[in-house]
């Protein structure tokens, strides 16, 4: 290279720190750079030993344009400070001498310890990925596993199907809100129990052919009347079969004169939380004073429409049922440590509030067991009823401008999008973990009757976990 007039000759690229250490032991290169001629240009990057696993949660940093997840949230703590060495030369009697020397060592960044379990996350990624890959009607999904007592999140996986494969592109667990549908019926019955309007879900109400003034007829009630030759239905049977009529009837009867009381319960069950991770979307629950409120809003809220809730909020509510009515703050940050091992911060579980009395949580827990045994979720009993929970399906708004489609739920071609959810906890008699899986459908003209899909993901996960 010198003979060709090159002063510098690249000898290696993309080396690790250990490889550089080895090269510096070679002859000539083991001399100071001004004698041996070795010049090292360093580039520091953060390594991801688990690759893209839970990328939207763990996070990723690439310049100033791409900053997501925990990496972005705690970047200032994770980033160290470079050191420097300064040598000033002078001349004395024709010789160069070192006049002044300053050396400041580099300072490593802090270590962030999360609550995530990468083994559990790997299993969740596998079962969720298989569900999305094997069903052309599904375009995305999320899976969250949380510790019932503490709120520590052990799994937060989000996958999106693209033409190039399935990747972590968006955090649906915190960034997507949707109408929870029948999942919100648990909130309705918890409110009625807390206000002592009902005392048990075995109470009965008249079926009235599933008709409530101003609402569409609930045909499931007509089927129930014919099947059981009756004109009354137990609340728990309406709950098990996700009847819209039963919660609407009760809410109209008990909260018609004071709708703000019912809305207050919903807002308590779905608070906007300081989650500690950027991107948590605010829940939306209308109030009687809002412009969108009309005569239909109260009963429609009772079965989970006219509101918009995030998967994490839905999970937190069901977690409170498993936790004797106590809602805890979900969290991902466990502790922060200095490079020398000193712990500078340790997260402690935070109780948001006692959102329902303990006896109400017990009644709701029994009701969810009944749903698992008798309702659409009864397939769960094939695994000894280890998990108990509720499934639900709801339509997703597909355009913000109604004029671009038939309505907010249909595009110009009449296609719809669905969200299918399963949420629950396990083991059912001594809950340790709460879990939610939401599968987001692609646009379709077909009716989507696949509430068992997310439940099968959860049950597959639990089956692998207990092995």
CSV table of C-alpha atoms in Angstrom, one decimal, residues 146-389:
chain,number,residue,atom,x,y,z
A,146,UNK,CA,-49.2,-10.1,33.9
A,147,UNK,CA,-48.6,-11.1,37.5
A,148,UNK,CA,-51.9,-10.9,39.3
A,149,UNK,CA,-50.5,-9.6,42.7
A,150,UNK,CA,-47.9,-7.2,41.5
A,151,UNK,CA,-48.8,-6.0,38.0
A,152,UNK,CA,-45.4,-7.0,36.7
A,153,UNK,CA,-45.7,-7.7,32.9
A,154,UNK,CA,-43.8,-10.9,31.9
A,155,UNK,CA,-44.9,-10.9,28.3
A,156,UNK,CA,-45.9,-8.1,25.8
A,157,UNK,CA,-45.8,-9.4,22.3
A,158,UNK,CA,-47.2,-7.6,19.2
A,159,UNK,CA,-47.1,-9.1,15.7
A,160,UNK,CA,-48.2,-7.7,12.3
A,161,UNK,CA,-48.5,-9.7,9.1
A,162,UNK,CA,-46.9,-8.2,6.0
A,163,UNK,CA,-46.0,-9.4,2.5
A,164,UNK,CA,-42.5,-10.0,3.7
A,165,UNK,CA,-43.4,-12.0,6.8
A,166,UNK,CA,-44.6,-11.4,10.4
A,167,UNK,CA,-42.8,-8.7,12.4
A,168,UNK,CA,-43.1,-6.5,15.5
A,169,UNK,CA,-44.1,-3.3,13.9
A,170,UNK,CA,-46.6,-1.7,16.3
A,171,UNK,CA,-47.5,-2.0,20.0
A,172,UNK,CA,-51.2,-2.9,19.8
A,173,UNK,CA,-51.3,-3.8,23.5
A,174,UNK,CA,-51.0,-0.1,24.5
A,175,UNK,CA,-51.5,1.8,21.3
A,176,UNK,CA,-54.7,0.3,19.9
A,177,UNK,CA,-58.1,0.9,21.4
A,178,UNK,CA,-61.4,-0.7,20.4
A,179,UNK,CA,-64.9,-1.3,21.6
A,180,UNK,CA,-64.6,-4.3,24.0
A,181,UNK,CA,-68.1,-5.7,23.3
A,182,UNK,CA,-69.1,-8.5,25.6
A,183,UNK,CA,-65.9,-8.2,27.5
A,184,UNK,CA,-67.4,-5.0,29.1
A,185,UNK,CA,-70.3,-7.0,30.4
A,186,UNK,CA,-68.1,-8.0,33.4
A,187,UNK,CA,-67.8,-4.3,34.2
A,188,UNK,CA,-71.6,-3.8,34.0
A,189,UNK,CA,-72.3,-6.7,36.4
A,190,UNK,CA,-69.5,-5.6,38.8
A,191,UNK,CA,-71.1,-2.1,38.9
A,192,UNK,CA,-74.6,-3.5,39.6
A,193,UNK,CA,-73.2,-5.8,42.3
A,194,UNK,CA,-71.2,-2.9,43.9
A,195,UNK,CA,-74.3,-0.7,44.1
A,196,UNK,CA,-76.4,-3.6,45.5
A,197,UNK,CA,-78.8,-3.5,42.6
A,198,UNK,CA,-78.3,-7.2,42.2
A,199,UNK,CA,-76.8,-9.6,44.8
A,200,UNK,CA,-76.1,-12.6,42.7
A,201,UNK,CA,-75.9,-13.5,39.0
A,202,UNK,CA,-78.4,-16.3,39.6
A,203,UNK,CA,-81.2,-13.7,39.8
A,204,UNK,CA,-83.6,-13.8,37.0
A,205,UNK,CA,-85.2,-11.1,34.8
A,206,UNK,CA,-88.1,-11.2,32.3
A,207,UNK,CA,-87.0,-12.1,28.7
A,208,UNK,CA,-89.5,-9.8,27.0
A,209,UNK,CA,-88.5,-11.5,23.7
A,210,UNK,CA,-85.2,-9.7,23.8
A,211,UNK,CA,-86.8,-6.3,23.1
A,212,UNK,CA,-85.7,-3.0,24.6
A,213,UNK,CA,-87.2,0.2,23.2
A,214,UNK,CA,-84.8,1.9,20.8
A,215,UNK,CA,-82.4,-1.1,20.4
A,216,UNK,CA,-82.3,-4.0,18.0
A,217,UNK,CA,-83.9,-7.2,19.2
A,218,UNK,CA,-81.6,-9.7,20.8
A,219,UNK,CA,-82.4,-12.9,18.9
A,220,UNK,CA,-80.4,-15.0,21.3
A,221,UNK,CA,-83.1,-14.3,23.9
A,222,UNK,CA,-85.8,-15.6,21.5
A,223,UNK,CA,-83.8,-18.8,21.0
A,224,UNK,CA,-83.4,-19.1,24.8
A,225,UNK,CA,-87.2,-18.7,25.3
A,226,UNK,CA,-87.9,-21.4,22.7
A,227,UNK,CA,-85.2,-23.8,23.9
A,228,UNK,CA,-86.1,-23.6,27.6
A,229,UNK,CA,-89.8,-22.8,27.3
A,230,UNK,CA,-89.5,-19.9,29.6
A,231,UNK,CA,-90.1,-16.1,29.8
A,232,UNK,CA,-87.3,-15.4,32.3
A,233,UNK,CA,-83.5,-15.8,32.2
A,234,UNK,CA,-80.8,-15.9,34.9
A,235,UNK,CA,-78.3,-13.1,34.6
A,236,UNK,CA,-75.4,-15.7,34.6
A,237,UNK,CA,-77.0,-17.4,31.5
A,238,UNK,CA,-77.2,-14.1,29.7
A,239,UNK,CA,-73.6,-13.4,30.7
A,240,UNK,CA,-72.4,-16.9,29.5
A,241,UNK,CA,-74.0,-16.3,26.1
A,242,UNK,CA,-73.0,-12.7,25.8
A,243,UNK,CA,-76.6,-11.5,25.6
A,244,UNK,CA,-76.9,-7.7,24.9
A,245,UNK,CA,-80.4,-7.7,26.3
A,246,UNK,CA,-79.6,-8.7,29.8
A,247,UNK,CA,-77.1,-6.0,30.7
A,248,UNK,CA,-79.1,-3.4,28.8
A,249,UNK,CA,-82.3,-4.3,30.6
A,250,UNK,CA,-80.5,-4.0,34.0
A,251,UNK,CA,-78.7,-0.8,33.3
A,252,UNK,CA,-81.8,0.9,31.9
A,253,UNK,CA,-83.8,-0.2,35.0
A,254,UNK,CA,-81.3,0.9,37.6
A,255,UNK,CA,-79.3,3.7,36.1
A,256,UNK,CA,-81.7,5.5,33.8
A,257,UNK,CA,-82.2,8.3,36.3
A,258,UNK,CA,-78.5,8.5,37.2
A,259,UNK,CA,-76.4,7.4,34.2
A,260,UNK,CA,-73.4,9.3,35.6
A,261,UNK,CA,-73.1,6.8,38.4
A,262,UNK,CA,-72.7,3.9,35.9
A,263,UNK,CA,-70.2,5.9,33.8
A,264,UNK,CA,-68.2,6.6,37.0
A,265,UNK,CA,-67.9,2.8,37.5
A,266,UNK,CA,-66.6,2.3,34.0
A,267,UNK,CA,-64.1,5.1,34.3
A,268,UNK,CA,-62.9,3.5,37.6
A,269,UNK,CA,-62.5,0.2,35.9
A,270,UNK,CA,-60.6,1.6,33.0
A,271,UNK,CA,-58.5,4.5,34.3
A,272,UNK,CA,-55.8,6.2,32.2
A,273,UNK,CA,-52.6,4.8,33.7
A,274,UNK,CA,-49.1,6.2,33.9
A,275,UNK,CA,-47.7,3.0,32.4
A,276,UNK,CA,-44.1,4.0,32.1
A,277,UNK,CA,-43.9,3.3,28.4
A,278,UNK,CA,-44.6,5.9,25.7
A,279,UNK,CA,-47.5,5.2,23.4
A,280,UNK,CA,-50.3,4.3,25.8
A,281,UNK,CA,-53.4,5.4,24.2
A,282,UNK,CA,-56.1,7.0,26.3
A,283,UNK,CA,-59.4,5.2,26.8
A,284,UNK,CA,-62.6,6.9,25.7
A,285,UNK,CA,-65.8,6.5,27.7
A,286,UNK,CA,-68.5,9.2,27.0
A,287,UNK,CA,-70.3,11.0,29.8
A,288,UNK,CA,-73.9,12.2,29.9
A,289,UNK,CA,-72.5,15.7,29.4
A,290,UNK,CA,-70.6,14.8,26.2
A,291,UNK,CA,-72.0,15.8,22.7
A,292,UNK,CA,-72.2,12.1,21.6
A,293,UNK,CA,-74.6,11.1,24.4
A,294,UNK,CA,-78.1,10.2,23.5
A,295,UNK,CA,-80.9,7.9,24.7
A,296,UNK,CA,-79.2,4.8,23.3
A,297,UNK,CA,-75.8,5.5,24.8
A,298,UNK,CA,-76.4,4.1,28.3
A,299,UNK,CA,-77.7,0.7,27.3
A,300,UNK,CA,-75.1,0.4,24.5
A,301,UNK,CA,-72.3,1.1,27.0
A,302,UNK,CA,-73.6,-1.8,29.1
A,303,UNK,CA,-72.6,-4.3,26.5
A,304,UNK,CA,-69.3,-2.7,25.5
A,305,UNK,CA,-70.0,-0.3,22.6
A,306,UNK,CA,-69.7,3.5,22.3
A,307,UNK,CA,-66.5,3.2,24.3
A,308,UNK,CA,-62.9,2.5,23.3
A,309,UNK,CA,-60.5,0.7,25.5
A,310,UNK,CA,-56.9,-0.6,25.2
A,311,UNK,CA,-56.0,-4.3,25.6
A,312,UNK,CA,-53.8,-3.4,28.6
A,313,UNK,CA,-56.8,-1.7,30.3
A,314,UNK,CA,-59.1,-4.6,29.7
A,315,UNK,CA,-56.5,-6.9,31.1
A,316,UNK,CA,-56.0,-4.7,34.2
A,317,UNK,CA,-59.7,-4.9,35.0
A,318,UNK,CA,-59.9,-8.7,34.7
A,319,UNK,CA,-56.7,-8.8,36.8
A,320,UNK,CA,-58.5,-6.9,39.5
A,321,UNK,CA,-61.2,-9.6,39.6
A,322,UNK,CA,-58.5,-12.2,40.1
A,323,UNK,CA,-56.8,-9.9,42.7
A,324,UNK,CA,-59.9,-9.7,45.0
A,325,UNK,CA,-61.0,-6.4,43.6
A,326,UNK,CA,-57.7,-4.6,43.9
A,327,UNK,CA,-56.3,-2.9,40.7
A,328,UNK,CA,-52.5,-2.8,40.5
A,329,UNK,CA,-50.4,-0.6,38.2
A,330,UNK,CA,-48.9,-2.6,35.3
A,331,UNK,CA,-45.1,-2.1,35.0
A,332,UNK,CA,-42.2,-3.2,33.0
A,333,UNK,CA,-39.2,-1.6,34.8
A,334,UNK,CA,-37.9,-3.8,37.7
A,335,UNK,CA,-34.8,-2.0,38.8
A,336,UNK,CA,-31.9,0.3,37.6
A,337,UNK,CA,-28.3,-0.5,38.5
A,338,UNK,CA,-25.0,1.3,38.1
A,339,UNK,CA,-22.1,-0.3,36.3
A,340,UNK,CA,-20.6,-1.3,39.6
A,341,UNK,CA,-23.7,-3.2,40.6
A,342,UNK,CA,-25.2,-0.6,42.9
A,343,UNK,CA,-29.0,-0.6,42.7
A,344,UNK,CA,-30.3,3.0,42.4
A,345,UNK,CA,-34.0,2.2,41.9
A,346,UNK,CA,-36.2,-0.7,42.6
A,347,UNK,CA,-39.8,-0.7,41.5
A,348,UNK,CA,-42.5,-1.6,44.0
A,349,UNK,CA,-46.1,-2.7,43.2
A,350,UNK,CA,-48.6,0.1,43.2
A,351,UNK,CA,-52.3,-0.4,44.0
A,352,UNK,CA,-54.3,2.0,41.9
A,353,UNK,CA,-57.5,1.5,43.9
A,354,UNK,CA,-59.9,-1.1,45.3
A,355,UNK,CA,-62.1,-0.9,42.2
A,356,UNK,CA,-64.7,-3.3,43.6
A,357,UNK,CA,-65.4,-4.9,47.0
A,358,UNK,CA,-63.8,-8.3,47.5
A,359,UNK,CA,-67.2,-10.0,47.7
A,360,UNK,CA,-68.1,-8.6,44.3
A,361,UNK,CA,-64.8,-9.9,42.8
A,362,UNK,CA,-65.7,-13.3,44.2
A,363,UNK,CA,-69.1,-13.3,42.6
A,364,UNK,CA,-67.6,-12.2,39.3
A,365,UNK,CA,-64.9,-14.9,39.6
A,366,UNK,CA,-67.7,-17.5,40.0
A,367,UNK,CA,-69.5,-16.0,37.1
A,368,UNK,CA,-66.4,-16.4,34.8
A,369,UNK,CA,-66.1,-20.0,35.9
A,370,UNK,CA,-69.7,-20.5,34.9
A,371,UNK,CA,-69.0,-18.8,31.5
A,372,UNK,CA,-66.0,-21.2,31.0
A,373,UNK,CA,-68.2,-24.2,31.8
A,374,UNK,CA,-71.5,-23.3,30.1
A,375,UNK,CA,-70.9,-20.5,27.6
A,376,UNK,CA,-68.9,-20.2,24.4
A,377,UNK,CA,-65.7,-20.5,26.4
A,378,UNK,CA,-66.6,-24.0,27.6
A,379,UNK,CA,-63.9,-25.5,25.4
A,380,UNK,CA,-61.5,-24.4,28.2
A,381,UNK,CA,-62.7,-27.3,30.3
A,382,UNK,CA,-60.7,-29.7,28.1
A,383,UNK,CA,-57.6,-28.6,30.0
A,384,UNK,CA,-59.1,-29.2,33.5
A,385,UNK,CA,-60.4,-25.6,33.6
A,386,UNK,CA,-57.0,-24.3,34.6
A,387,UNK,CA,-57.8,-21.0,33.0
A,388,UNK,CA,-61.0,-19.0,33.4
A,389,UNK,CA,-62.0,-16.0,31.3
